[in-house]
Short mmCIF file of C-alpha atoms in Angstrom, two decimals:
data_model
loop_
_atom_site.label_atom_id
_atom_site.label_comp_id
_atom_site.label_asym_id
_atom_site.label_seq_id
_atom_site.Cartn_x
_atom_site.Cartn_y
_atom_site.Cartn_z
CA MET H 1 34.67 9.54 -49.50
CA ASN H 2 33.06 12.85 -48.54
CA GLU H 3 30.71 13.42 -45.60
CA ILE H 4 28.04 16.03 -46.29
CA GLU H 5 24.59 17.08 -45.09
CA LEU H 6 21.52 17.11 -47.32
CA VAL H 7 17.96 18.38 -46.93
CA LEU H 8 15.32 16.38 -48.78
CA LEU H 9 11.56 16.27 -49.07
CA PRO H 10 9.91 13.21 -47.48
CA GLU H 11 9.17 11.64 -50.88
CA GLU H 12 12.82 11.98 -51.93
CA VAL H 13 14.53 10.28 -48.99
CA ASN H 14 14.36 6.72 -50.34
CA ASP H 15 15.02 7.64 -53.97
CA GLU H 16 18.63 6.68 -54.79
CA ALA H 17 18.68 8.79 -57.96
CA VAL H 18 17.62 11.91 -56.05
CA LEU H 19 20.22 11.25 -53.36
CA LYS H 20 22.98 11.04 -55.97
CA LYS H 21 21.71 14.14 -57.76
CA LYS H 22 21.59 16.22 -54.56
CA ALA H 23 25.00 14.97 -53.44
CA ALA H 24 26.49 15.74 -56.86
CA GLU H 25 25.12 19.29 -56.75
CA TRP H 26 26.56 19.79 -53.25
CA LEU H 27 30.00 18.52 -54.33
CA ASN H 28 29.83 20.17 -57.76
CA ILE H 29 30.54 16.91 -59.60
CA SER H 30 28.64 14.70 -62.02
CA SER H 31 26.23 12.21 -60.45
CA ARG H 32 27.73 9.59 -62.81
CA ASN H 33 30.88 9.70 -60.68
CA ILE H 34 29.00 8.77 -57.51
CA SER H 35 28.86 5.06 -56.78
CA LEU H 36 27.01 5.23 -53.46
CA VAL H 37 25.36 7.68 -51.10
CA LYS H 38 25.20 6.09 -47.65
CA ILE H 39 22.92 7.64 -45.01
CA ILE H 40 24.61 7.69 -41.59
CA LYS H 41 22.16 9.95 -39.71
CA ARG H 42 18.52 10.79 -40.43
CA SER H 43 16.10 13.14 -38.69
CA ILE H 44 12.82 14.92 -39.43
CA ASP H 45 12.67 18.72 -39.27
CA ALA H 46 9.05 19.89 -38.88
CA ARG H 47 9.81 23.41 -37.67
CA GLY H 48 8.82 25.08 -40.93
CA ARG H 49 5.68 24.87 -43.03
CA GLN H 50 7.40 22.31 -45.25
CA VAL H 51 8.49 19.18 -43.40
CA VAL H 52 11.92 17.95 -44.52
CA PHE H 53 14.41 15.23 -43.72
CA ARG H 54 17.90 16.26 -42.68
CA LEU H 55 20.49 13.68 -43.63
CA LYS H 56 24.15 13.23 -42.90
CA VAL H 57 25.57 11.07 -45.68
CA GLU H 58 28.82 9.57 -46.92
CA VAL H 59 29.39 10.01 -50.63
CA TYR H 60 31.59 7.47 -52.42
CA GLN H 61 33.07 8.13 -55.85
CA ASP H 62 34.12 5.26 -58.15
CA GLN H 63 34.09 2.84 -55.22
CA LYS H 64 31.83 1.35 -52.58
CA PRO H 65 32.61 0.58 -48.95
CA LEU H 66 32.67 -3.02 -47.84
CA PRO H 67 29.37 -3.98 -46.21
CA GLU H 68 29.62 -3.85 -42.44
CA ILE H 69 29.09 -7.17 -40.68
CA TYR H 70 27.30 -6.77 -37.38
CA SER H 71 28.54 -9.65 -35.27
CA PHE H 72 30.59 -10.14 -32.16
CA ARG H 73 32.98 -12.99 -31.42
CA TYR H 74 32.38 -14.48 -28.01
CA GLY H 75 34.70 -17.08 -26.53
CA ASN H 76 33.43 -19.88 -24.31
CA VAL H 77 33.37 -18.97 -20.62
CA HIS H 78 31.79 -22.13 -19.21
CA ASN H 79 34.71 -22.76 -16.83
CA LYS H 80 35.54 -19.12 -16.06
CA LYS H 81 34.91 -17.18 -12.85
CA PRO H 82 31.18 -16.51 -12.35
CA VAL H 83 29.45 -13.16 -12.03
CA ILE H 84 25.89 -13.34 -10.73
CA ILE H 85 23.59 -10.90 -12.50
CA VAL H 86 20.21 -10.32 -10.87
CA GLY H 87 17.74 -9.29 -13.57
CA ALA H 88 17.48 -9.95 -17.31
CA GLY H 89 16.60 -6.44 -18.44
CA PRO H 90 18.88 -4.40 -20.72
CA ALA H 91 21.33 -3.72 -17.88
CA GLY H 92 21.55 -7.41 -17.00
CA LEU H 93 21.74 -8.71 -20.58
CA PHE H 94 24.42 -6.28 -21.68
CA CYS H 95 26.31 -6.86 -18.46
CA ALA H 96 26.27 -10.56 -19.34
CA LEU H 97 27.56 -9.97 -22.89
CA GLN H 98 30.36 -7.77 -21.58
CA CYS H 99 31.26 -10.38 -18.95
CA ILE H 100 31.72 -12.90 -21.77
CA GLU H 101 33.90 -10.45 -23.70
CA SER H 102 35.96 -10.00 -20.52
CA GLY H 103 36.40 -13.72 -19.92
CA LEU H 104 33.89 -14.05 -17.07
CA LYS H 105 30.91 -16.40 -16.82
CA PRO H 106 27.58 -14.59 -16.44
CA VAL H 107 24.92 -16.30 -14.35
CA ILE H 108 21.63 -14.44 -14.85
CA LEU H 109 18.88 -14.88 -12.27
CA GLU H 110 15.52 -13.56 -13.50
CA ARG H 111 12.46 -13.60 -11.23
CA GLY H 112 10.09 -13.68 -14.19
CA LYS H 113 9.65 -15.88 -17.25
CA ASP H 114 11.19 -15.96 -20.71
CA VAL H 115 9.66 -13.68 -23.33
CA LYS H 116 7.45 -16.37 -24.88
CA GLN H 117 5.84 -17.48 -21.61
CA ARG H 118 5.72 -13.93 -20.36
CA ARG H 119 3.51 -12.93 -23.30
CA ARG H 120 0.76 -15.25 -22.03
CA ASP H 121 0.75 -13.54 -18.64
CA LEU H 122 0.51 -10.14 -20.32
CA ALA H 123 -2.56 -11.34 -22.22
CA VAL H 124 -4.21 -12.33 -18.92
CA ILE H 125 -3.32 -8.94 -17.43
CA THR H 126 -4.76 -7.05 -20.39
CA LYS H 127 -7.90 -9.12 -21.01
CA GLN H 128 -8.82 -10.31 -17.54
CA GLY H 129 -7.24 -7.70 -15.27
CA ILE H 130 -5.35 -10.33 -13.28
CA ILE H 131 -1.80 -9.52 -12.18
CA ASN H 132 0.99 -12.05 -11.82
CA PRO H 133 3.39 -10.30 -9.40
CA GLU H 134 6.37 -12.17 -10.87
CA SER H 135 5.52 -11.97 -14.59
CA ASN H 136 4.12 -8.74 -15.99
CA TYR H 137 5.07 -5.68 -18.04
CA CYS H 138 7.94 -4.90 -15.64
CA PHE H 139 9.20 -8.36 -14.60
CA GLY H 140 10.51 -11.01 -16.98
CA GLU H 141 13.11 -11.51 -19.69
CA GLY H 142 14.05 -8.23 -21.33
CA GLY H 143 12.73 -6.12 -18.46
CA ALA H 144 10.18 -3.33 -18.72
CA GLY H 145 11.46 -2.22 -22.13
CA THR H 146 10.64 -5.47 -23.94
CA TYR H 147 6.91 -4.78 -24.02
CA SER H 148 7.26 -1.01 -23.89
CA ASP H 149 8.46 -0.98 -27.49
CA GLY H 150 12.21 -0.55 -27.38
CA LYS H 151 12.68 3.19 -27.70
CA LEU H 152 16.42 3.70 -27.98
CA TYR H 153 16.67 7.48 -27.86
CA THR H 154 19.11 8.67 -25.21
CA ARG H 155 21.18 11.67 -24.19
CA SER H 156 23.71 9.48 -22.35
CA ASN H 157 26.58 10.17 -24.76
CA LYS H 158 29.18 10.48 -22.01
CA ARG H 159 28.37 7.22 -20.24
CA GLY H 160 29.69 4.79 -22.81
CA ASP H 161 29.64 3.44 -26.35
CA ILE H 162 26.09 3.91 -27.65
CA GLN H 163 27.02 2.56 -31.08
CA LYS H 164 28.21 -0.70 -29.55
CA VAL H 165 24.81 -1.16 -27.91
CA LEU H 166 22.94 -0.36 -31.13
CA LYS H 167 25.16 -2.65 -33.20
CA THR H 168 24.59 -5.45 -30.69
CA PHE H 169 20.85 -5.08 -31.25
CA VAL H 170 21.39 -5.17 -35.02
CA ALA H 171 23.57 -8.27 -34.68
CA HIS H 172 20.65 -9.95 -32.92
CA GLY H 173 17.95 -9.00 -35.42
CA ALA H 174 17.15 -5.28 -35.24
CA THR H 175 17.08 -3.32 -38.51
CA GLU H 176 20.02 -1.08 -39.42
CA ASP H 177 17.63 1.88 -39.27
CA ILE H 178 18.31 2.17 -35.54
CA LEU H 179 21.90 3.11 -36.39
CA ILE H 180 20.88 6.18 -38.38
CA ASP H 181 17.55 7.43 -37.01
CA ALA H 182 17.70 10.36 -34.61
CA ARG H 183 15.03 8.65 -32.51
CA PRO H 184 15.67 4.93 -33.00
CA HIS H 185 12.89 2.52 -32.14
CA ILE H 186 12.63 -1.28 -32.42
CA GLY H 187 8.97 -2.00 -31.67
CA THR H 188 7.26 -4.31 -29.19
CA ASN H 189 6.42 -6.78 -31.96
CA LYS H 190 10.12 -7.23 -32.81
CA LEU H 191 11.97 -6.79 -29.54
CA PRO H 192 11.05 -10.14 -27.91
CA HIS H 193 12.74 -12.04 -30.76
CA ILE H 194 15.87 -9.92 -30.35
CA ILE H 195 15.93 -10.54 -26.60
CA SER H 196 15.62 -14.29 -27.22
CA ALA H 197 18.54 -14.11 -29.63
CA ILE H 198 20.70 -12.33 -27.02
CA ARG H 199 19.84 -15.07 -24.53
CA GLU H 200 20.97 -17.72 -27.03
CA THR H 201 24.27 -15.88 -27.49
CA ILE H 202 24.82 -15.92 -23.73
CA LEU H 203 23.98 -19.62 -23.44
CA ASN H 204 26.08 -20.61 -26.46
CA ALA H 205 29.09 -18.89 -24.90
CA GLY H 206 28.75 -20.91 -21.69
CA GLY H 207 26.75 -18.45 -19.61
CA GLU H 208 23.68 -19.37 -17.61
CA VAL H 209 20.14 -17.92 -17.57
CA HIS H 210 17.74 -19.02 -14.85
CA PHE H 211 14.08 -17.97 -15.00
CA ASN H 212 11.59 -18.04 -12.12
CA SER H 213 14.58 -17.37 -9.85
CA LYS H 214 13.72 -14.59 -7.44
CA ILE H 215 16.50 -13.70 -5.02
CA THR H 216 15.50 -13.71 -1.37
CA ASP H 217 18.87 -13.26 0.33
CA LEU H 218 22.37 -11.94 -0.19
CA ILE H 219 25.22 -14.03 1.17
CA ILE H 220 27.67 -11.61 2.77
CA SER H 221 30.74 -12.47 4.84
CA ALA H 222 33.18 -9.96 6.33
CA ASN H 223 31.62 -7.19 4.20
CA GLU H 224 32.23 -9.14 0.99
CA ILE H 225 29.58 -10.64 -1.28
CA LYS H 226 29.73 -14.42 -1.58
CA GLY H 227 26.54 -15.15 -3.49
CA VAL H 228 22.75 -15.14 -3.33
CA LYS H 229 19.85 -17.40 -2.37
CA THR H 230 16.65 -17.73 -4.37
CA ALA H 231 13.04 -18.39 -3.41
CA ASP H 232 13.22 -21.99 -4.64
CA GLY H 233 16.00 -22.75 -2.14
CA ASN H 234 18.94 -22.64 -4.54
CA LYS H 235 22.25 -21.02 -3.66
CA PHE H 236 24.50 -19.36 -6.25
CA GLU H 237 28.05 -18.46 -5.23
CA ALA H 238 30.29 -15.78 -6.72
CA ASP H 239 32.62 -12.98 -5.65
CA ALA H 240 30.71 -10.45 -7.77
CA VAL H 241 26.94 -9.82 -7.81
CA VAL H 242 25.38 -7.23 -10.12
CA LEU H 243 21.97 -5.95 -8.97
CA ALA H 244 20.19 -5.04 -12.22
CA THR H 245 16.67 -5.50 -10.93
CA GLY H 246 14.78 -2.61 -12.59
CA HIS H 247 12.82 0.28 -11.13
CA SER H 248 9.89 -1.77 -9.80
CA ALA H 249 11.57 -4.51 -7.74
CA ARG H 250 10.58 -3.02 -4.41
CA ASP H 251 11.29 -6.26 -2.55
CA VAL H 252 15.00 -5.90 -3.38
CA PHE H 253 15.11 -2.55 -1.60
CA TYR H 254 13.50 -4.09 1.47
CA LEU H 255 15.96 -7.00 1.32
CA LEU H 256 18.85 -4.54 1.39
CA ARG H 257 17.31 -2.78 4.36
CA GLU H 258 17.02 -6.10 6.19
CA LYS H 259 20.77 -6.53 5.59
CA ASN H 260 21.36 -3.04 7.07
CA LEU H 261 22.79 -1.75 3.79
CA LEU H 262 22.69 1.91 2.84
CA LEU H 263 19.84 3.18 0.66
CA GLU H 264 18.76 6.69 -0.32
CA ALA H 265 15.47 8.30 -1.30
CA LYS H 266 15.67 9.53 -4.88
CA PRO H 267 13.63 12.09 -6.84
CA PHE H 268 11.34 10.70 -9.55
CA ALA H 269 8.48 11.96 -11.71
CA LEU H 270 4.75 11.31 -11.41
CA GLY H 271 1.74 12.11 -13.55
CA VAL H 272 -0.57 10.64 -16.14
CA ARG H 273 -0.48 9.13 -19.60
CA ILE H 274 -2.13 11.40 -22.15
CA GLU H 275 -3.61 10.01 -25.35
CA HIS H 276 -4.74 11.85 -28.49
CA PRO H 277 -5.97 10.58 -31.83
CA GLN H 278 -2.76 10.34 -33.86
CA GLU H 279 -4.17 12.56 -36.59
CA ILE H 280 -4.37 15.49 -34.14
CA ILE H 281 -0.65 15.20 -33.39
CA ASP H 282 0.17 14.82 -37.10
CA GLN H 283 -1.81 17.96 -37.99
CA ALA H 284 -0.20 19.99 -35.23
CA GLN H 285 3.37 18.84 -35.83
CA TYR H 286 3.43 18.43 -39.63
CA HIS H 287 1.36 21.57 -40.39
CA CYS H 288 -0.94 19.58 -42.64
CA GLU H 289 -4.52 18.41 -42.91
CA VAL H 290 -3.54 14.82 -43.70
CA ARG H 291 -0.13 13.26 -42.99
CA SER H 292 1.89 12.37 -46.08
CA GLU H 293 2.34 8.67 -46.77
CA TYR H 294 6.08 9.37 -46.78
CA LEU H 295 6.10 10.57 -43.18
CA PRO H 296 5.92 8.41 -40.06
CA PRO H 297 3.34 9.17 -37.35
CA SER H 298 4.56 12.29 -35.58
CA TYR H 299 5.96 12.52 -32.08
CA TYR H 300 6.33 15.45 -29.72
CA ASN H 301 8.54 16.49 -26.84
CA LEU H 302 7.10 19.06 -24.46
CA VAL H 303 8.52 20.69 -21.36
CA GLU H 304 7.40 23.62 -19.22
CA GLN H 305 8.62 25.12 -15.98
CA VAL H 306 5.78 25.70 -13.52
CA GLY H 307 7.23 27.65 -10.61
CA ASP H 308 10.31 25.72 -9.52
CA ARG H 309 9.06 22.44 -10.96
CA GLY H 310 9.49 20.81 -14.34
CA VAL H 311 6.53 19.34 -16.22
CA PHE H 312 7.45 17.26 -19.26
CA SER H 313 6.35 14.61 -21.71
CA PHE H 314 8.03 11.26 -21.31
CA CYS H 315 8.21 8.04 -23.35
CA MET H 316 6.11 9.38 -26.24
CA CYS H 317 4.51 6.61 -28.35
CA PRO H 318 3.26 7.61 -31.82
CA GLY H 319 0.70 5.11 -33.12
CA GLY H 320 0.81 3.51 -29.70
CA ILE H 321 -1.16 1.76 -26.99
CA ILE H 322 -1.54 2.44 -23.26
CA ALA H 323 -0.64 -0.64 -21.23
CA PRO H 324 -1.42 -1.80 -17.67
CA CYS H 325 1.93 -1.99 -15.89
CA ALA H 326 1.11 -2.71 -12.25
CA THR H 327 3.35 -5.26 -10.55
CA ASN H 328 1.10 -6.14 -7.64
CA TYR H 329 -2.50 -6.23 -6.53
CA LYS H 330 -4.52 -3.12 -5.65
CA GLU H 331 -2.50 -0.68 -7.75
CA ILE H 332 -2.94 0.98 -11.13
CA VAL H 333 0.14 1.88 -13.16
CA VAL H 334 0.09 2.79 -16.85
CA ASN H 335 2.77 3.01 -19.51
CA GLY H 336 2.81 3.09 -23.30
CA TRP H 337 4.24 1.16 -26.25
CA SER H 338 4.19 1.13 -30.04
CA PRO H 339 4.62 -1.60 -32.65
CA SER H 340 7.47 -1.15 -35.13
CA LYS H 341 5.16 0.42 -37.74
CA ARG H 342 3.54 2.70 -35.18
CA ASN H 343 0.27 2.20 -37.01
CA ASN H 344 -2.32 2.35 -34.24
CA PRO H 345 -4.80 5.27 -34.36
CA TYR H 346 -3.68 6.87 -31.10
CA ALA H 347 -0.62 8.72 -29.82
CA ASN H 348 0.21 8.63 -26.12
CA SER H 349 2.84 10.05 -23.83
CA GLY H 350 3.61 10.06 -20.16
CA THR H 351 3.20 13.62 -18.93
CA VAL H 352 4.77 13.97 -15.54
CA VAL H 353 5.87 16.34 -12.80
CA GLN H 354 9.16 16.20 -10.95
CA ILE H 355 8.87 15.05 -7.32
CA ASN H 356 11.76 16.31 -5.21
CA LEU H 357 13.06 15.17 -1.84
CA LYS H 358 11.91 18.40 -0.21
CA ASP H 359 8.32 17.58 -1.20
CA ILE H 360 8.21 14.58 1.14
CA LYS H 361 8.58 15.02 4.87
CA GLY H 362 11.34 12.88 6.33
CA SER H 363 12.88 11.93 2.98
CA SER H 364 16.40 12.60 4.23
CA GLU H 365 15.94 10.09 7.06
CA ASP H 366 13.68 7.50 5.39
CA PRO H 367 15.00 6.05 2.09
CA PHE H 368 11.53 4.59 1.44
CA SER H 369 9.63 7.86 1.78
CA LEU H 370 9.25 8.49 -1.96
CA LEU H 371 8.55 4.81 -2.65
CA LYS H 372 5.68 4.91 -0.14
CA TYR H 373 4.44 8.14 -1.74
CA GLN H 374 4.50 6.43 -5.15
CA ALA H 375 2.66 3.35 -3.84
CA GLU H 376 -0.06 5.44 -2.16
CA VAL H 377 -0.87 7.23 -5.42
CA GLU H 378 -1.02 3.93 -7.32
CA HIS H 379 -3.49 2.54 -4.75
CA LYS H 380 -5.63 5.69 -4.98
CA ALA H 381 -5.78 5.15 -8.75
CA TYR H 382 -6.90 1.56 -8.15
CA LEU H 383 -9.74 2.70 -5.92
CA ALA H 384 -10.73 5.55 -8.26
CA GLY H 385 -11.03 3.02 -11.09
CA GLY H 386 -13.67 1.17 -9.08
CA ASN H 387 -11.59 -1.98 -8.65
CA SER H 388 -12.24 -2.62 -4.95
CA VAL H 389 -14.99 -5.27 -5.28
CA ASN H 390 -12.55 -8.11 -5.90
CA PRO H 391 -9.06 -7.10 -4.79
CA ASP H 392 -7.37 -9.70 -7.00
CA ILE H 393 -9.04 -8.68 -10.24
CA GLY H 394 -9.45 -5.32 -11.91
CA LEU H 395 -7.20 -2.88 -13.70
CA VAL H 396 -9.74 -0.26 -14.74
CA ALA H 397 -7.92 3.08 -14.76
CA PRO H 398 -9.30 6.47 -13.69
CA ALA H 399 -9.43 8.93 -16.57
CA GLN H 400 -10.55 12.42 -17.49
CA ARG H 401 -10.77 14.48 -20.67
CA MET H 402 -7.99 17.07 -20.89
CA VAL H 403 -9.98 20.31 -20.79
CA ASP H 404 -12.27 18.88 -18.10
CA PHE H 405 -9.19 18.06 -16.03
CA VAL H 406 -7.87 21.62 -16.28
CA GLN H 407 -11.27 23.12 -15.52
CA GLY H 408 -11.95 20.77 -12.61
CA LYS H 409 -14.95 19.05 -14.20
CA LEU H 410 -15.84 15.37 -14.02
CA SER H 411 -16.04 14.12 -17.62
CA ALA H 412 -19.58 13.09 -18.53
CA SER H 413 -18.10 10.57 -20.96
CA LEU H 414 -14.67 9.43 -22.08
CA PRO H 415 -13.38 9.19 -25.65
CA ASP H 416 -12.47 5.85 -27.18
CA ASN H 417 -8.93 4.98 -26.19
CA SER H 418 -6.36 2.20 -26.39
CA TYR H 419 -6.31 1.14 -22.73
CA PHE H 420 -7.84 -2.33 -23.06
CA PRO H 421 -8.73 -3.10 -19.39
CA GLY H 422 -11.01 -0.07 -19.51
CA THR H 423 -11.22 3.45 -18.14
CA LYS H 424 -13.63 5.07 -15.70
CA SER H 425 -14.41 8.76 -15.51
CA ALA H 426 -12.96 10.01 -12.24
CA PRO H 427 -11.68 13.31 -10.79
CA LEU H 428 -7.92 12.89 -11.12
CA ASP H 429 -7.31 15.75 -8.70
CA GLU H 430 -8.44 13.31 -5.99
CA VAL H 431 -5.89 10.72 -7.18
CA LEU H 432 -2.83 12.85 -7.89
CA PRO H 433 -0.93 14.76 -5.21
CA ASP H 434 -1.94 18.42 -5.20
CA ILE H 435 1.46 19.60 -6.45
CA VAL H 436 1.21 17.25 -9.43
CA PHE H 437 -2.38 18.20 -10.23
CA ARG H 438 -1.73 21.94 -9.99
CA SER H 439 1.42 21.73 -12.10
CA LEU H 440 -0.32 19.74 -14.84
CA GLN H 441 -3.32 22.05 -14.68
CA LYS H 442 -1.09 25.02 -15.50
CA ALA H 443 1.18 23.29 -18.00
CA LEU H 444 -1.37 21.64 -20.31
CA PRO H 445 -2.86 24.89 -21.75
CA VAL H 446 0.70 26.10 -22.34
CA PHE H 447 1.48 22.87 -24.20
CA GLY H 448 -1.60 23.64 -26.27
CA LYS H 449 -0.08 26.96 -27.34
CA LYS H 450 3.10 25.16 -28.33
CA MET H 451 1.08 22.70 -30.46
CA PRO H 452 -1.91 24.76 -31.67
CA ALA H 453 -4.68 23.65 -34.00
CA ARG H 454 -3.80 23.84 -37.69
CA TYR H 455 -5.75 23.53 -40.96
CA GLY H 456 -9.08 23.29 -39.20
CA GLY H 457 -7.96 20.40 -37.00
CA LYS H 458 -7.57 20.12 -33.25
CA GLY H 459 -4.50 21.15 -31.32
CA TYR H 460 -2.88 19.46 -28.34
CA TYR H 461 -5.20 21.15 -25.82
CA THR H 462 -8.51 19.48 -26.58
CA ASN H 463 -11.20 17.43 -24.89
CA GLU H 464 -10.59 14.73 -27.48
CA ALA H 465 -7.47 13.96 -25.46
CA VAL H 466 -7.80 11.73 -22.41
CA LEU H 467 -5.63 11.64 -19.26
CA VAL H 468 -5.25 8.13 -17.82
CA GLY H 469 -3.83 7.65 -14.33
CA VAL H 470 -1.26 7.04 -13.15
CA GLU H 471 2.15 7.22 -14.81
CA SER H 472 4.34 6.58 -11.80
CA ARG H 473 7.18 4.22 -12.75
CA THR H 474 9.25 6.76 -14.64
CA SER H 475 12.31 5.87 -12.57
CA SER H 476 13.22 4.36 -9.23
CA PRO H 477 12.24 6.36 -6.12
CA VAL H 478 15.14 4.69 -4.28
CA ARG H 479 18.87 4.80 -5.06
CA ILE H 480 21.31 2.10 -4.02
CA PRO H 481 24.59 3.94 -3.31
CA ARG H 482 27.82 2.92 -5.03
CA ASN H 483 31.39 4.15 -5.25
CA ALA H 484 31.80 6.36 -8.30
CA GLU H 485 35.03 4.65 -9.38
CA THR H 486 34.62 1.00 -8.38
CA LEU H 487 30.80 0.95 -8.87
CA GLN H 488 30.56 -1.20 -5.73
CA HIS H 489 28.24 -0.62 -2.80
CA PRO H 490 30.22 1.31 -0.18
CA GLN H 491 29.59 -1.36 2.46
CA VAL H 492 29.92 -4.58 0.47
CA LYS H 493 32.87 -5.51 -1.71
CA GLY H 494 31.73 -7.18 -4.93
CA LEU H 495 28.14 -5.89 -4.85
CA PHE H 496 27.44 -3.75 -7.93
CA PRO H 497 24.18 -1.73 -7.96
CA CYS H 498 23.29 -1.31 -11.64
CA GLY H 499 20.83 0.28 -14.04
CA GLU H 500 17.45 1.90 -13.48
CA GLY H 501 16.56 0.03 -10.31
CA ALA H 502 19.70 1.24 -8.57
CA GLY H 503 19.15 4.79 -9.79
CA TYR H 504 21.90 5.02 -12.42
CA ALA H 505 20.04 4.84 -15.73
CA GLY H 506 16.86 5.94 -17.44
CA GLY H 507 15.90 3.91 -20.49
CA ILE H 508 17.19 0.97 -22.50
CA ILE H 509 20.42 2.49 -23.81
CA SER H 510 21.63 4.06 -20.58
CA ALA H 511 20.75 0.86 -18.69
CA ALA H 512 22.65 -1.26 -21.21
CA ILE H 513 25.69 1.02 -20.94
CA ASP H 514 25.57 0.86 -17.16
CA GLY H 515 25.45 -2.93 -17.40
CA ILE H 516 28.57 -2.88 -19.57
CA ASN H 517 30.32 -0.57 -17.11
CA CYS H 518 29.44 -2.82 -14.16
CA ALA H 519 30.79 -5.86 -16.02
CA GLU H 520 34.07 -4.04 -16.56
CA ALA H 521 34.16 -3.09 -12.89
CA ALA H 522 33.59 -6.74 -11.95
CA ARG H 523 36.45 -7.76 -14.26
CA LYS H 524 38.79 -5.35 -12.48
CA LEU H 525 37.80 -6.88 -9.17
CA ILE H 526 37.85 -10.62 -9.90
CA GLY H 527 39.07 -11.08 -13.47
#
């Protein structure tokens, strides 16, 4: 077997004969001697006028490798020591799987509903503008990522075994493409079935999963965790509790404060979600008038330094939809997702500005200072959307055309967009903090120069793009401290802050890896 790199045109990538021919030329052998060319890494290179695919492949001569079987053997842990896992997002689910591998019994407590029932609540949110504070885009089985399309791209190579996470997804129903694509993506239409399959694996191995189980108290004795209590009056006992509650479970932070446990304010990013017609992004990125049928909808990744502050695109969704992601009444929060085919007519991305501790007065003394800052902006967005008539209903988001935003003009009209609850023209400079508004105002024209108009089309900087406010749940504005080696809270033995909500991950893969690491730390403590 030889490992080589090939460069192919988009129409050649899925042609086995072309793959063998190109590999044979590279190795200076006859293509008749090649039995298989296996793609192990695939990425799109659109830097030149001709878009190409760059492939890393394994070339087999006169033999073929045995097909890889993506499955994991889990023993039964029904009678083993329990580990309570608070939250059924990627951190919680992968923590549970690793507990089973380590001979511990995971007991997952999820405040929201399972993916099937959760879908109904999302429909009510989208169509009627009514929020269920316990079941929404952030809370419920699978966490925020389940209905935010399962983007698996990460730079967390040093944190753990990324391939193990990806192969676990494949073992539960994801396509093998996620193992080779440079920017792997599952899709909101597929991810719920995969999450359900992971739950069945946990249950079949003797673990427990409890929905509608919101924790309301931590049971602590002599600075050691002994269990938790839930809102329905149940008590769950264990010598290890993993807090994998996600970035929006604000009540958990307040619970920890009530228990006099250490918390810290943490920097996060704040901005808007920007949506373009997908064809504009395709023209700008692929240097073409019409995207080839052999190319997927294009993505982008933009970053600019404005003074001492970073402005960057985040969670880019080609062929995507903007979703209402508030978790409580009287707030507007937006996010984005894409189906697996990414075949919607719009492209959206969070475009955000870094908020630092020094920006908020008293942040070193008050661990909730940035959380309050975040909440105030979300409420301003709610009011700017005109939702104050009935405080329990209404998720209309304030919005502004891009050039109007930069020039300080109220948009006379808004373009069609994918945000189903509706948008209202509003001056976003009155919603966003001044430092965020000014930074975006300077960065967006620069982004336009990085993605200029091509072939008579529109570039990134255009009034056909709409800014929808606010993109505020990029990460947790609070960190729960933990010991770097034991991963336990410095004041409570057996309490493991985990994942995005604790401030130690950013995205599905890094959260899953952190869940695995916390399970291993729990094993060292009680296993």
